[in-house]
Amino acid sequence: MQIQDLPYPDPGVPDARSGPRFLWWLFRNQLGGQLRSLVWGVLHFGSISLIPFCVGLAVQAVVERSGSRLALAGGLLGLCCVGNAVGETFLHRAAVTNWITAAARVQQLLARKAALLGSALTRRVAAGEVVAVSTGDVEKIGWFVEALSRFTAAALTLVLVCVGLVVYQPSLGVVVAVGLPVLALAVLPLLPRATRRADFQREKAGRATELASDTVAGLRVLRGIGGEELFLDRYRSASQEVRHAAVRSARMWSLISAIQVLLPGLLLIAVVWYGVNLARDGRIGVGELVAVYSSVMILTYPLRHFEEIAMAYSFSRPSARRAARVLALERATDTEGTLAAEVPTGDLYDPATGLLAPAGRLTAVVCGDPDAAGRLAERLGGHPSEQSTSVLLDGVALDDLPLDSARTAVLVQDKDPVLLSGTLRELLDVPASGKVGAEEALAAAQCDDVLAALAQGSVGAADPMDARITERGRSLSGGQRQRLALARSLITDPGVLVLDEPTSAVDSHTEARIAAGVRELRQGRTTVVFTSSPLLLDRADRVVLVQEGEVTAVGVHRDLVRKDPRYRAVVTRETDEEAAVSGALVELDDMNDMGEMDEMDEMDEMDELKEIEETA
């Protein structure tokens, strides 16, 4: 796999049972790249390791006054330098390629998982954690993959050099062959504590990132209620915890680094002392002593990669664990479907609540609980956040359809839609039927003032469609963002459109015009609106009241307001006393219609009701 081949046609199915298993899965899927880095790494480290032998050969040639051997040593030294340059260049290229392709694979997996889960993702995992995984954690995982590319080559080179030293000079070679593994493994007892401290630091850093992300997302609200200082103190406290954890982790890694410097120095002293004694006794030559001494000096370079791989693994393991936790999330219902890829049209029916949205009509749903409304809206779209009975569209279970077909048939706009940064034209460039244009959708959503604000805030944008929208539309008001999101949904023109509180942030005059515009534009198409606004309810062909997970009333808005006290309490938000008065008035009106009261009784009853109303 080369960088130019990204993204992957199929990133594969990750092993998300644990962080280490996920890292091992990444390694197995990049075996070709790791083998290439191993080959170039052995060439690089091997060329460096052979330089001391060339130097030793040259020194011995000078001692023995042999010109031919000196020339041979010079030639070999030149070849080692060329091998070092070529090996390092292509090792770096292969290692970085492995890093980028691993990071791209993880990001692609996370993006597919986010698209698969939809809004259910942030209900099950904090948005800040998703951001941390897709940015910092991906970088840490890529770092481990890159470090592994160099570590395997360094480890193999150390083994080969130890064998070569034993063959070249057995007396000193045995000392080096025994000492080098001790150097490599000496820090192992310290790694568990260093890993725990690194995990703790990453946990604190992730918490601070989540807090920062949530604060930025709710900054407008915080300013409105004067809560900036409270959240600033919380973030300051969280950042101090991260600092303390980072210092404690750095102390442990500093100790490991110190050991990696101290022990090679002790080994070098031992080799020199023993080698000088051997040379003085005439058991080895001066060139051999120089070669072994230089080898020990050079081998401290590949030894550093043992420390790097330990550090990379310690930092990447919690990152891999978080990534695996996100990738292990599954939809509450079937994701593949058992039916053909078809897009049915017809009545939308939810067996769990008894909600029916007739085809081609505007149905308004009133729920006393906003969270219950959000969950019901998700279920109507075929991607619930919990296991439940499948919704039927024209008698076909959405769970039995492929996910793409289900989402094409039913589009759900939640109560807090996200606007991506870019131009307005890019925002509205969504998969659509082509029957609804951008101008029609923007007009129906009453976006005239939004277009004017965007044009005014974008220098050099003659056409409002080329105006820039900042990240999440933060330069716009809540009502303006809501209307742009509504226009985007209207352009899509799905067979069934489910809107969850689409006008909760707009004024009543604009809301009335939006209600008329949506009804006209969606004429003949199935539309379900979750709302408690009388302006929208009055425009609906059918109003359904859902309480405690069941449909309790069905009708039109004006009849339900007059006859159903539960509906009236949700829509008008009246108190118990007001509900009692309204109920009595309705009962009085019904009895008048049936001729069951004479004029005197009616007057007495009216007087009593006035007294009750004044008391209330």
Coordinates of C-alpha atoms in Angstrom, one line a residue:
M1 CA 0.0 0.0 0.0
Q2 CA 1.4 3.4 -1.0
I3 CA 0.2 6.8 0.2
Q4 CA -1.2 7.7 -3.2
D5 CA -3.5 4.7 -3.0
L6 CA -5.4 6.1 0.1
P7 CA -8.2 5.9 1.1
Y8 CA -8.5 2.1 1.3
P9 CA -11.2 0.5 -0.8
D10 CA -12.0 -1.5 2.2
P11 CA -10.2 -0.7 5.6
G12 CA -11.3 -4.1 6.9
V13 CA -13.0 -5.3 10.1
P14 CA -10.9 -4.3 13.1
D15 CA -10.2 -6.5 16.1
A16 CA -11.7 -4.1 18.7
R17 CA -11.7 -6.5 21.6
S18 CA -8.8 -4.6 23.3
G19 CA -6.2 -2.0 22.6
P20 CA -3.3 -4.5 22.1
R21 CA -5.4 -6.7 19.8
F22 CA -6.3 -3.6 17.8
L23 CA -2.6 -2.7 17.4
W24 CA -1.7 -6.3 16.4
W25 CA -4.5 -6.2 13.8
L26 CA -3.0 -3.0 12.4
F27 CA 0.4 -4.7 12.2
R28 CA -0.9 -7.7 10.4
N29 CA -2.7 -5.5 7.9
Q30 CA 0.6 -3.6 7.1
L31 CA 2.9 -6.6 7.0
G32 CA 4.2 -5.7 3.5
G33 CA 5.1 -2.2 4.7
Q34 CA 6.7 -3.5 7.8
L35 CA 8.8 -6.0 5.8
R36 CA 10.1 -3.2 3.6
S37 CA 11.0 -1.1 6.5
L38 CA 12.8 -4.2 8.1
V39 CA 14.9 -4.7 4.9
W40 CA 15.9 -1.0 4.7
G41 CA 16.4 -0.8 8.4
V42 CA 18.8 -3.8 8.4
L43 CA 20.7 -2.1 5.6
H44 CA 20.9 1.2 7.6
F45 CA 21.8 -0.2 11.0
G46 CA 24.0 -2.9 9.5
S47 CA 26.0 -0.4 7.5
I48 CA 26.5 1.7 10.7
S49 CA 27.5 -1.4 12.7
L50 CA 30.1 -2.5 10.1
I51 CA 31.9 0.9 10.2
P52 CA 33.8 -0.1 13.4
F53 CA 35.1 -3.2 11.7
C54 CA 36.3 -1.2 8.8
V55 CA 38.0 1.2 11.2
G56 CA 39.6 -1.6 13.1
L57 CA 40.8 -3.2 9.8
A58 CA 42.3 0.1 8.8
V59 CA 44.1 0.6 12.1
Q60 CA 45.5 -2.9 12.0
A61 CA 46.6 -2.3 8.4
V62 CA 48.5 0.8 9.5
V63 CA 50.1 -1.1 12.4
E64 CA 51.2 -3.9 10.0
R65 CA 52.2 -1.3 7.3
S66 CA 49.9 -3.1 4.7
G67 CA 48.8 -0.7 1.9
S68 CA 46.5 -3.2 0.2
R69 CA 44.6 -4.0 3.4
L70 CA 44.4 -0.2 4.1
A71 CA 42.9 0.3 0.6
L72 CA 40.5 -2.6 1.2
A73 CA 39.4 -1.0 4.5
G74 CA 38.8 2.3 2.8
G75 CA 36.7 0.7 0.1
L76 CA 34.6 -1.2 2.6
L77 CA 34.2 2.0 4.6
G78 CA 32.9 3.8 1.5
L79 CA 30.4 1.0 0.8
C80 CA 29.2 1.2 4.4
C81 CA 28.6 5.0 4.1
V82 CA 26.7 4.5 0.8
G83 CA 24.6 1.7 2.5
N84 CA 24.0 3.9 5.5
A85 CA 22.7 6.8 3.3
V86 CA 20.5 4.6 1.1
G87 CA 19.2 2.6 4.0
E88 CA 18.3 5.6 6.2
T89 CA 16.6 7.4 3.3
F90 CA 14.3 4.5 2.4
L91 CA 13.8 3.4 6.0
H92 CA 12.5 6.8 6.8
R93 CA 10.3 6.7 3.7
A94 CA 8.9 3.3 4.6
A95 CA 8.4 4.1 8.3
V96 CA 6.5 7.4 7.6
T97 CA 4.5 5.6 5.0
N98 CA 3.5 3.0 7.6
W99 CA 2.6 5.8 10.0
I100 CA 0.4 7.7 7.5
T101 CA -1.3 4.6 6.2
A102 CA -2.0 3.3 9.7
A103 CA -3.4 6.6 10.8
A104 CA -5.5 6.9 7.6
R105 CA -6.9 3.4 8.2
V106 CA -7.9 4.3 11.7
Q107 CA -9.5 7.5 10.7
Q108 CA -11.3 5.8 7.9
L109 CA -12.6 3.2 10.3
L110 CA -13.7 5.9 12.8
A111 CA -15.4 7.9 10.0
R112 CA -17.3 4.8 8.8
K113 CA -18.3 4.0 12.4
A114 CA -19.6 7.5 12.9
A115 CA -21.6 7.4 9.6
L116 CA -23.0 4.0 10.6
L117 CA -24.1 5.0 14.1
G118 CA -25.2 8.5 13.3
S119 CA -26.5 10.5 16.2
A120 CA -26.5 7.4 18.4
L121 CA -22.7 7.8 18.6
T122 CA -22.7 10.9 20.7
R123 CA -25.4 9.4 22.9
R124 CA -23.1 6.5 23.8
V125 CA -19.7 8.2 23.7
A126 CA -18.9 11.8 24.7
A127 CA -18.3 14.1 21.8
G128 CA -15.0 15.2 23.3
E129 CA -13.7 11.6 23.4
V130 CA -14.6 11.1 19.8
V131 CA -12.6 14.2 18.9
A132 CA -9.6 13.0 21.1
V133 CA -9.7 9.6 19.4
S134 CA -9.8 11.0 15.9
T135 CA -7.0 13.5 16.4
G136 CA -4.4 12.9 19.2
D137 CA -5.0 9.1 19.6
V138 CA -4.7 8.5 15.9
E139 CA -1.3 10.3 16.0
K140 CA -0.1 8.2 18.9
I141 CA -1.2 4.9 17.2
G142 CA 0.7 6.0 14.0
W143 CA 3.8 6.8 16.1
F144 CA 3.8 3.3 17.5
V145 CA 3.5 1.8 14.0
E146 CA 6.4 4.0 12.8
A147 CA 8.6 3.2 15.9
L148 CA 7.9 -0.5 15.3
S149 CA 9.2 -0.2 11.8
R150 CA 12.6 0.9 13.1
F151 CA 12.6 -1.2 16.3
T152 CA 12.4 -4.6 14.5
A153 CA 15.4 -3.6 12.2
A154 CA 17.4 -2.4 15.2
A155 CA 16.7 -5.6 17.2
L156 CA 17.7 -7.8 14.3
T157 CA 20.8 -5.8 13.8
L158 CA 21.9 -6.1 17.4
V159 CA 21.5 -9.9 17.2
L160 CA 23.6 -10.1 14.0
V161 CA 26.3 -7.8 15.5
C162 CA 26.6 -9.8 18.7
V163 CA 27.0 -13.0 16.6
G164 CA 29.6 -11.3 14.5
L165 CA 31.6 -10.0 17.5
V166 CA 31.7 -13.5 19.0
V167 CA 33.0 -14.8 15.7
Y168 CA 35.4 -11.9 15.1
Q169 CA 36.9 -11.7 18.6
P170 CA 35.4 -14.3 21.0
S171 CA 37.0 -13.0 24.2
L172 CA 35.5 -9.5 23.9
G173 CA 32.6 -10.6 21.8
V174 CA 31.2 -12.7 24.6
V175 CA 31.3 -9.7 27.0
V176 CA 29.4 -7.6 24.5
A177 CA 27.0 -10.3 23.6
V178 CA 26.1 -10.8 27.3
G179 CA 26.0 -7.1 28.1
L180 CA 23.8 -5.8 25.2
P181 CA 20.8 -7.9 26.2
V182 CA 21.2 -6.7 29.7
L183 CA 21.2 -3.1 28.5
A184 CA 18.1 -3.8 26.3
L185 CA 16.1 -5.5 29.1
A186 CA 17.3 -3.4 32.1
V187 CA 14.4 -1.0 31.9
L188 CA 11.7 -3.6 31.7
P189 CA 11.0 -3.5 35.4
L190 CA 10.3 0.2 35.2
L191 CA 8.0 0.0 32.2
P192 CA 4.8 -1.1 34.0
R193 CA 5.0 1.9 36.3
A194 CA 5.9 4.2 33.4
T195 CA 2.9 2.8 31.4
R196 CA 0.5 3.4 34.3
R197 CA 1.7 6.9 34.7
A198 CA 1.3 7.5 30.9
D199 CA -2.2 6.0 31.0
F200 CA -3.1 8.3 33.8
Q201 CA -1.8 11.3 32.0
R202 CA -3.7 10.3 28.8
E203 CA -6.8 9.9 30.8
K204 CA -6.5 13.3 32.4
A205 CA -5.6 14.8 29.0
G206 CA -8.7 13.2 27.4
R207 CA -10.9 14.6 30.2
A208 CA -9.5 18.1 29.6
T209 CA -10.1 17.8 25.9
E210 CA -13.7 16.7 26.4
L211 CA -14.2 19.6 28.8
A212 CA -12.7 22.1 26.4
S213 CA -14.8 20.7 23.5
D214 CA -18.0 20.8 25.4
T215 CA -17.2 24.3 26.7
V216 CA -16.5 25.6 23.2
A217 CA -19.7 24.0 21.8
G218 CA -21.8 25.6 24.5
L219 CA -20.0 28.9 24.7
R220 CA -22.9 31.0 23.5
V221 CA -25.1 29.5 26.2
L222 CA -22.5 29.9 28.8
R223 CA -22.2 33.6 28.0
G224 CA -25.9 34.0 28.1
I225 CA -26.1 32.6 31.7
G226 CA -22.7 34.0 32.8
G227 CA -21.1 30.6 33.3
E228 CA -17.8 31.3 31.6
E229 CA -15.9 31.7 34.9
L230 CA -17.3 28.4 36.3
F231 CA -16.2 26.4 33.3
L232 CA -12.9 28.3 33.1
D233 CA -12.2 27.2 36.7
R234 CA -13.1 23.6 35.8
Y235 CA -10.8 23.6 32.8
R236 CA -8.0 25.3 34.8
S237 CA -8.3 22.6 37.4
A238 CA -8.3 19.8 34.7
S239 CA -5.3 21.3 33.0
Q240 CA -3.4 21.4 36.2
E241 CA -4.1 17.8 36.8
V242 CA -2.8 17.1 33.3
R243 CA 0.4 19.0 34.1
H244 CA 1.0 17.1 37.3
A245 CA 0.4 13.8 35.6
A246 CA 2.7 14.8 32.8
V247 CA 5.5 15.7 35.2
R248 CA 5.2 12.4 37.1
S249 CA 5.2 10.5 33.7
A250 CA 8.2 12.5 32.5
R251 CA 10.2 11.8 35.7
M252 CA 9.8 8.0 35.1
W253 CA 10.8 8.3 31.4
S254 CA 13.8 10.5 32.4
L255 CA 14.9 7.7 34.8
I256 CA 14.6 5.2 31.9
S257 CA 16.6 7.5 29.7
A258 CA 19.3 7.9 32.4
I259 CA 19.6 4.1 32.7
Q260 CA 19.9 3.9 28.9
V261 CA 22.9 6.3 29.1
L262 CA 24.5 4.9 32.3
L263 CA 24.5 1.2 31.5
P264 CA 26.1 1.5 28.0
G265 CA 28.8 3.7 29.6
L266 CA 29.5 1.0 32.2
L267 CA 29.6 -1.7 29.4
L268 CA 32.1 0.5 27.5
I269 CA 34.3 0.9 30.5
A270 CA 34.3 -2.9 31.0
V271 CA 35.1 -3.6 27.4
V272 CA 38.0 -1.1 27.4
W273 CA 39.4 -2.4 30.7
Y274 CA 39.2 -6.0 29.6
G275 CA 40.4 -5.3 26.1
V276 CA 43.5 -3.4 27.2
N277 CA 44.5 -6.3 29.4
L278 CA 44.0 -8.7 26.5
A279 CA 46.0 -6.4 24.2
R280 CA 48.8 -6.0 26.7
D281 CA 49.0 -9.8 27.0
G282 CA 49.2 -10.0 23.2
R283 CA 45.9 -12.0 22.9
I284 CA 44.3 -9.5 20.6
G285 CA 45.5 -6.9 18.2
V286 CA 45.1 -3.1 18.5
G287 CA 42.8 -3.1 15.5
E288 CA 40.6 -5.7 17.0
L289 CA 40.3 -3.7 20.2
V290 CA 39.4 -0.6 18.3
A291 CA 36.8 -2.5 16.3
V292 CA 35.1 -3.9 19.4
Y293 CA 35.3 -0.6 21.3
S294 CA 33.8 1.3 18.3
S295 CA 31.1 -1.3 17.9
V296 CA 30.0 -0.8 21.5
M297 CA 29.9 3.0 20.9
I298 CA 27.9 2.6 17.7
L299 CA 25.4 0.1 19.1
T300 CA 24.1 2.7 21.6
Y301 CA 22.3 4.2 18.5
P302 CA 20.1 1.1 17.7
L303 CA 19.7 0.6 21.5
R304 CA 17.8 3.9 21.7
H305 CA 15.0 2.4 19.7
F306 CA 14.2 0.0 22.6
E307 CA 13.4 3.0 24.7
E308 CA 11.4 4.6 21.9
I309 CA 9.3 1.5 21.2
A310 CA 8.6 1.2 25.0
M311 CA 7.5 4.8 25.2
A312 CA 5.5 4.6 21.9
Y313 CA 3.7 1.5 23.1
S314 CA 3.0 3.0 26.6
F315 CA 1.4 6.1 25.0
S316 CA -0.4 4.3 22.2
R317 CA -1.9 1.5 24.2
P318 CA -4.5 3.8 26.0
S319 CA -5.1 5.5 22.6
A320 CA -5.7 2.1 21.0
R321 CA -8.0 1.1 23.8
R322 CA -10.1 4.2 23.3
A323 CA -10.2 3.7 19.5
A324 CA -11.2 0.1 20.0
R325 CA -13.9 1.1 22.4
V326 CA -15.4 3.4 19.8
L327 CA -15.0 0.9 16.9
A328 CA -16.6 -1.8 19.0
L329 CA -19.9 0.1 19.2
E330 CA -22.6 -1.5 17.1
R331 CA -26.0 -0.3 16.0
A332 CA -28.9 -1.5 18.2
T333 CA -30.5 -3.1 15.0
D334 CA -29.3 -5.0 12.0
T335 CA -27.0 -3.0 9.8
E336 CA -26.8 -5.1 6.6
G337 CA -30.5 -5.9 6.0
T338 CA -32.0 -9.0 4.6
L339 CA -34.0 -7.5 1.8
A340 CA -33.0 -6.1 -1.6
A341 CA -31.8 -2.5 -1.8
E342 CA -35.2 -0.9 -2.4
V343 CA -36.8 2.3 -1.2
P344 CA -40.4 1.6 -0.2
T345 CA -43.0 4.4 -0.1
G346 CA -46.2 4.4 2.0
D347 CA -47.4 4.8 5.5
L348 CA -44.9 5.0 8.3
Y349 CA -45.9 3.0 11.3
D350 CA -44.2 2.4 14.7
P351 CA -45.6 -0.7 16.4
A352 CA -44.0 0.2 19.7
T353 CA -46.0 3.3 20.2
G354 CA -48.8 2.9 17.7
L355 CA -47.8 6.0 15.8
L356 CA -49.0 6.2 12.2
A357 CA -47.9 8.8 9.7
P358 CA -50.1 8.4 6.6
A359 CA -48.3 8.7 3.2
G360 CA -48.4 12.1 1.6
R361 CA -49.6 14.0 4.7
L362 CA -48.1 16.2 7.3
T363 CA -48.3 14.6 10.7
A364 CA -47.4 16.4 13.9
V365 CA -46.3 14.5 17.0
V366 CA -46.6 16.0 20.5
C367 CA -44.5 14.4 23.3
G368 CA -44.4 15.7 26.8
D369 CA -40.7 14.5 27.2
P370 CA -38.2 16.0 24.7
D371 CA -35.8 13.1 25.2
A372 CA -38.5 10.6 24.4
A373 CA -39.3 12.7 21.3
G374 CA -35.7 12.5 20.2
R375 CA -35.5 8.7 20.7
L376 CA -38.8 8.2 18.8
A377 CA -37.5 10.4 16.0
E378 CA -34.4 8.2 15.8
R379 CA -36.5 5.0 15.7
L380 CA -38.6 6.4 12.9
G381 CA -35.4 6.8 10.9
G382 CA -34.4 3.2 11.4
H383 CA -31.4 3.9 13.6
P384 CA -32.5 3.7 17.2
S385 CA -30.0 4.1 20.1
E386 CA -31.5 1.0 21.8
Q387 CA -33.0 -2.4 20.9
S388 CA -36.6 -2.0 19.9
T389 CA -39.3 -3.1 17.5
S390 CA -38.6 -2.1 13.9
V391 CA -40.6 0.7 12.3
L392 CA -42.6 -0.3 9.2
L393 CA -42.6 1.7 6.0
D394 CA -45.3 0.5 3.7
G395 CA -45.4 -2.7 5.7
V396 CA -41.6 -3.3 5.3
A397 CA -39.4 -3.3 8.4
L398 CA -36.7 -0.7 8.1
D399 CA -34.3 -3.0 9.9
D400 CA -34.7 -5.5 7.1
L401 CA -33.5 -2.9 4.5
P402 CA -29.8 -2.2 3.9
L403 CA -28.8 0.9 5.9
D404 CA -28.3 3.1 2.8
S405 CA -31.8 2.2 1.5
A406 CA -33.4 2.9 5.0
R407 CA -31.7 6.3 5.2
T408 CA -32.7 7.2 1.7
A409 CA -36.3 6.4 2.5
V410 CA -36.4 8.2 5.8
L411 CA -34.4 11.3 6.7
V412 CA -34.3 12.5 10.3
Q413 CA -33.2 16.0 11.3
D414 CA -32.5 16.1 15.0
K415 CA -33.1 19.0 17.3
D416 CA -29.5 20.1 17.2
P417 CA -28.3 19.7 13.6
V418 CA -24.7 20.4 12.7
L419 CA -23.5 22.8 10.0
L420 CA -20.2 22.0 8.5
S421 CA -17.7 24.8 7.7
G422 CA -17.5 25.9 4.0
T423 CA -19.6 27.9 1.6
L424 CA -23.4 27.8 1.6
R425 CA -23.3 26.1 -1.8
E426 CA -21.2 23.3 -0.3
L427 CA -23.6 23.0 2.7
L428 CA -26.6 22.6 0.4
D429 CA -24.7 20.2 -1.9
V430 CA -26.3 17.0 -0.5
P431 CA -27.8 13.9 -2.1
A432 CA -31.2 14.9 -3.4
S433 CA -34.0 13.9 -5.7
G434 CA -33.5 17.0 -7.8
K435 CA -37.1 18.0 -7.5
V436 CA -36.5 20.8 -4.9
G437 CA -34.0 23.5 -5.7
A438 CA -31.9 25.6 -3.3
E439 CA -34.0 28.7 -3.8
E440 CA -37.2 26.9 -3.1
A441 CA -35.9 25.3 0.1
L442 CA -34.3 28.5 1.4
A443 CA -37.5 30.4 0.7
A444 CA -39.6 27.7 2.5
A445 CA -37.3 27.8 5.5
Q446 CA -37.4 31.7 5.6
C447 CA -33.7 32.2 5.1
D448 CA -33.7 35.6 3.5
D449 CA -32.2 37.3 6.5
V450 CA -29.7 34.5 6.8
L451 CA -28.5 35.0 3.2
A452 CA -28.2 38.8 3.9
A453 CA -26.1 38.2 7.0
L454 CA -23.8 35.7 5.3
A455 CA -23.3 38.0 2.3
Q456 CA -22.5 40.9 4.7
G457 CA -20.0 38.8 6.7
S458 CA -18.2 37.4 3.7
V459 CA -15.9 39.8 1.9
G460 CA -15.7 39.3 -1.8
A461 CA -18.8 37.0 -2.0
A462 CA -21.1 38.6 -4.6
D463 CA -23.4 35.6 -4.5
P464 CA -24.7 34.6 -1.1
M465 CA -24.3 31.0 -2.1
D466 CA -20.5 31.6 -2.1
A467 CA -20.6 33.1 1.4
R468 CA -18.5 31.2 4.0
I469 CA -20.1 29.4 7.0
T470 CA -17.8 29.1 10.1
E471 CA -17.3 25.9 11.9
R472 CA -20.7 24.6 13.2
G473 CA -22.2 27.9 12.1
R474 CA -21.1 29.7 15.2
S475 CA -21.2 33.1 13.5
L476 CA -25.0 32.6 13.1
S477 CA -27.7 32.7 15.7
G478 CA -29.5 29.5 16.8
G479 CA -32.6 30.4 14.7
Q480 CA -30.5 31.0 11.6
R481 CA -28.6 27.7 12.0
Q482 CA -31.9 25.9 12.4
R483 CA -33.4 27.4 9.3
L484 CA -30.3 26.6 7.2
A485 CA -30.4 23.0 8.5
L486 CA -34.1 22.8 7.6
A487 CA -33.4 24.1 4.1
R488 CA -30.7 21.4 3.7
S489 CA -33.2 18.7 4.7
L490 CA -35.9 20.1 2.3
I491 CA -33.5 20.0 -0.6
T492 CA -32.8 16.3 0.0
D493 CA -36.6 15.7 -0.6
P494 CA -36.8 12.2 1.0
G495 CA -39.9 10.1 0.8
V496 CA -40.3 10.6 4.5
L497 CA -38.9 13.6 6.4
V498 CA -38.8 13.5 10.2
L499 CA -38.1 16.9 11.8
D500 CA -37.4 17.1 15.5
E501 CA -38.3 20.6 16.9
P502 CA -37.3 22.4 13.6
T503 CA -38.5 25.9 14.8
S504 CA -37.7 25.9 18.5
A505 CA -35.2 28.8 18.1
V506 CA -37.2 31.2 15.8
D507 CA -39.8 33.8 16.6
S508 CA -43.5 33.2 16.2
H509 CA -43.9 35.3 13.0
T510 CA -41.1 33.4 11.3
E511 CA -42.4 30.1 12.6
A512 CA -45.8 30.7 11.1
R513 CA -44.3 31.4 7.7
I514 CA -42.0 28.3 8.0
A515 CA -45.1 26.2 8.8
A516 CA -46.8 27.4 5.7
G517 CA -43.7 27.0 3.5
V518 CA -42.9 23.5 4.6
R519 CA -46.5 22.4 4.2
E520 CA -46.6 23.8 0.6
L521 CA -43.2 22.5 -0.4
R522 CA -43.8 19.0 1.0
Q523 CA -47.2 18.7 -0.5
G524 CA -47.8 15.0 -1.4
R525 CA -44.8 13.8 0.6
T526 CA -44.8 12.2 4.0
T527 CA -43.6 14.6 6.7
V528 CA -43.5 14.0 10.5
V529 CA -42.8 17.0 12.8
F530 CA -42.1 16.6 16.5
T531 CA -43.2 19.9 18.0
S532 CA -45.5 21.5 20.6
S533 CA -45.8 24.8 18.8
P534 CA -49.5 25.6 18.0
L535 CA -48.4 27.4 14.8
L536 CA -47.0 24.2 13.4
L537 CA -49.7 21.9 14.9
D538 CA -52.4 24.0 13.3
R539 CA -50.9 23.4 9.9
A540 CA -50.7 19.6 10.3
D541 CA -53.2 17.2 8.6
R542 CA -53.0 14.9 11.6
V543 CA -51.8 15.5 15.2
V544 CA -50.7 12.6 17.4
L545 CA -50.2 12.8 21.2
V546 CA -47.6 10.4 22.6
Q547 CA -47.3 10.0 26.3
E548 CA -45.3 7.3 28.2
G549 CA -44.4 5.6 25.0
E550 CA -47.9 5.2 23.6
V551 CA -50.3 7.1 21.4
T552 CA -53.0 8.5 23.6
A553 CA -54.9 10.9 21.3
V554 CA -55.2 11.5 17.5
G555 CA -57.0 14.3 15.7
V556 CA -56.5 17.8 14.5
H557 CA -55.1 20.6 16.7
R558 CA -58.2 22.6 17.3
D559 CA -60.3 19.7 18.3
L560 CA -57.6 18.3 20.6
V561 CA -57.1 21.6 22.3
R562 CA -60.8 21.9 23.0
K563 CA -61.5 18.3 24.1
D564 CA -58.3 16.6 25.3
P565 CA -57.0 18.1 28.6
R566 CA -53.7 16.1 28.4
Y567 CA -53.0 17.5 25.0
R568 CA -54.0 21.0 26.1
A569 CA -51.7 20.8 29.1
V570 CA -48.7 19.9 26.9
V571 CA -49.4 22.4 24.1
T572 CA -50.6 25.4 26.2
R573 CA -48.5 24.6 29.3
E574 CA -51.4 25.5 31.5
T575 CA -51.5 24.8 35.3
D576 CA -53.7 22.4 37.1
E577 CA -56.2 25.1 38.1
E578 CA -56.3 26.4 34.5
A579 CA -56.8 22.9 33.3
A580 CA -59.8 22.4 35.7
V581 CA -61.4 25.6 34.4
S582 CA -60.8 24.8 30.8
G583 CA -62.2 21.3 31.3
A584 CA -65.3 22.6 33.0
L585 CA -65.8 25.1 30.2
V586 CA -65.5 22.4 27.6
E587 CA -68.0 20.2 29.5
L588 CA -70.4 23.1 29.8
D589 CA -70.1 23.7 26.0
D590 CA -70.8 20.1 25.3
M591 CA -73.8 20.0 27.6
N592 CA -75.2 23.1 25.9
D593 CA -74.8 21.4 22.6
M594 CA -76.9 18.5 23.8
G595 CA -79.6 20.7 25.3
E596 CA -79.1 19.3 28.8
M597 CA -79.1 22.7 30.7
D598 CA -81.7 25.3 30.9
E599 CA -80.9 29.0 30.8
M600 CA -81.0 29.5 34.6
D601 CA -78.8 26.6 35.3
E602 CA -76.4 27.8 32.7
M603 CA -76.2 31.2 34.3
D604 CA -75.5 29.7 37.8
E605 CA -72.9 27.5 36.3
M606 CA -71.2 30.4 34.6
D607 CA -71.0 32.4 37.8
E608 CA -69.4 29.5 39.6
L609 CA -66.8 29.1 36.8
K610 CA -66.0 32.8 36.9
E611 CA -65.3 32.5 40.7
I612 CA -63.1 29.5 40.1
E613 CA -61.2 31.3 37.3
E614 CA -60.7 34.4 39.4
T615 CA -59.4 32.3 42.3
A616 CA -57.0 30.5 39.9

